[in-house]
Amino acid sequence: LAEGLIANQNIENVSFDKNHHIRAEGCTAIADLIKNCPHIKHLSMKGCDIHEEGAIIIAEALKSNNTLE
């Protein structure tokens, strides 16, 4: 999924809302998306049960992103 989103420059909004199956590996893929997709303006993860490890991975990626609103 992440590879497709990276390749598709037309997608600006991505939602993983209420996805209770995101683990550290998934958070790593989302972090790659955050780092490599400046065309994405909105990323929603409401209601996801992300554990501490995954939250840290995503937080680190957000430090280098200046395009998410």
GROMACS .gro file of N, CA and C in nm, residues 16-53:
model
  114
   16PHE      N    1  -0.626   0.606   0.789
   16PHE     CA    2  -0.613   0.472   0.847
   16PHE      C    3  -0.704   0.462   0.970
   17ASP      N    4  -0.808   0.547   0.976
   17ASP     CA    5  -0.897   0.554   1.091
   17ASP      C    6  -0.949   0.417   1.132
   18LYS      N    7  -0.953   0.396   1.262
   18LYS     CA    8  -1.009   0.275   1.326
   18LYS      C    9  -0.946   0.146   1.275
   19ASN      N   10  -0.822   0.153   1.232
   19ASN     CA   11  -0.750   0.033   1.189
   19ASN      C   12  -0.677  -0.021   1.312
   20HIS      N   13  -0.732  -0.124   1.371
   20HIS     CA   14  -0.677  -0.178   1.496
   20HIS      C   15  -0.568  -0.283   1.472
   21HIS      N   16  -0.524  -0.296   1.349
   21HIS     CA   17  -0.425  -0.399   1.316
   21HIS      C   18  -0.289  -0.340   1.280
   22ILE      N   19  -0.268  -0.212   1.306
   22ILE     CA   20  -0.140  -0.149   1.273
   22ILE      C   21  -0.042  -0.179   1.386
   23ARG      N   22   0.064  -0.247   1.353
   23ARG     CA   23   0.170  -0.279   1.449
   23ARG      C   24   0.296  -0.202   1.410
   24ALA      N   25   0.408  -0.234   1.469
   24ALA     CA   26   0.533  -0.162   1.444
   24ALA      C   27   0.571  -0.164   1.296
   25GLU      N   28   0.552  -0.278   1.231
   25GLU     CA   29   0.586  -0.288   1.088
   25GLU      C   30   0.500  -0.194   1.005
   26GLY      N   31   0.373  -0.187   1.039
   26GLY     CA   32   0.282  -0.096   0.970
   26GLY      C   33   0.318   0.050   0.996
   27CYS      N   34   0.358   0.078   1.118
   27CYS     CA   35   0.400   0.214   1.152
   27CYS      C   36   0.526   0.252   1.077
   28THR      N   37   0.614   0.156   1.054
   28THR     CA   38   0.734   0.182   0.974
   28THR      C   39   0.695   0.217   0.831
   29ALA      N   40   0.596   0.147   0.776
   29ALA     CA   41   0.549   0.177   0.640
   29ALA      C   42   0.484   0.315   0.636
   30ILE      N   43   0.407   0.349   0.738
   30ILE     CA   44   0.345   0.482   0.744
   30ILE      C   45   0.452   0.589   0.759
   31ALA      N   46   0.556   0.561   0.836
   31ALA     CA   47   0.667   0.656   0.851
   31ALA      C   48   0.735   0.679   0.716
   32ASP      N   49   0.754   0.575   0.637
   32ASP     CA   50   0.811   0.590   0.503
   32ASP      C   51   0.721   0.677   0.417
   33LEU      N   52   0.592   0.659   0.430
   33LEU     CA   53   0.495   0.740   0.358
   33LEU      C   54   0.510   0.887   0.398
   34ILE      N   55   0.519   0.912   0.526
   34ILE     CA   56   0.534   1.049   0.577
   34ILE      C   57   0.662   1.114   0.523
   35LYS      N   58   0.768   1.038   0.519
   35LYS     CA   59   0.898   1.089   0.475
   35LYS      C   60   0.906   1.109   0.324
   36ASN      N   61   0.838   1.025   0.247
   36ASN     CA   62   0.859   1.021   0.102
   36ASN      C   63   0.743   1.071   0.018
   37CYS      N   64   0.640   1.125   0.080
   37CYS     CA   65   0.522   1.169   0.004
   37CYS      C   66   0.486   1.314   0.037
   38PRO      N   67   0.559   1.408  -0.018
   38PRO     CA   68   0.526   1.548   0.010
   38PRO      C   69   0.391   1.590  -0.046
   39HIS      N   70   0.334   1.510  -0.137
   39HIS     CA   71   0.204   1.543  -0.194
   39HIS      C   72   0.089   1.512  -0.098
   40ILE      N   73   0.113   1.434   0.006
   40ILE     CA   74   0.008   1.404   0.103
   40ILE      C   75  -0.001   1.518   0.204
   41LYS      N   76  -0.120   1.576   0.211
   41LYS     CA   77  -0.143   1.692   0.298
   41LYS      C   78  -0.215   1.655   0.427
   42HIS      N   79  -0.294   1.547   0.424
   42HIS     CA   80  -0.373   1.507   0.541
   42HIS      C   81  -0.356   1.358   0.565
   43LEU      N   82  -0.319   1.324   0.687
   43LEU     CA   83  -0.305   1.185   0.729
   43LEU      C   84  -0.384   1.169   0.857
   44SER      N   85  -0.482   1.078   0.855
   44SER     CA   86  -0.566   1.057   0.972
   44SER      C   87  -0.547   0.914   1.024
   45MET      N   88  -0.532   0.905   1.155
   45MET     CA   89  -0.517   0.775   1.220
   45MET      C   90  -0.604   0.769   1.345
   46LYS      N   91  -0.721   0.831   1.339
   46LYS     CA   92  -0.812   0.834   1.454
   46LYS      C   93  -0.856   0.692   1.492
   47GLY      N   94  -0.853   0.664   1.620
   47GLY     CA   95  -0.903   0.538   1.669
   47GLY      C   96  -0.813   0.418   1.645
   48CYS      N   97  -0.690   0.441   1.604
   48CYS     CA   98  -0.596   0.331   1.584
   48CYS      C   99  -0.534   0.295   1.719
   49ASP      N  100  -0.515   0.169   1.742
   49ASP     CA  101  -0.454   0.123   1.867
   49ASP      C  102  -0.304   0.104   1.846
   50ILE      N  103  -0.236   0.214   1.827
   50ILE     CA  104  -0.092   0.207   1.804
   50ILE      C  105  -0.020   0.200   1.938
   51HIS      N  106   0.071   0.108   1.949
   51HIS     CA  107   0.147   0.092   2.072
   51HIS      C  108   0.260   0.194   2.076
   52GLU      N  109   0.327   0.202   2.187
   52GLU     CA  110   0.432   0.302   2.209
   52GLU      C  111   0.541   0.295   2.102
   53GLU      N  112   0.586   0.177   2.068
   53GLU     CA  113   0.692   0.162   1.968
   53GLU      C  114   0.650   0.223   1.834
   0.00000   0.00000   0.00000
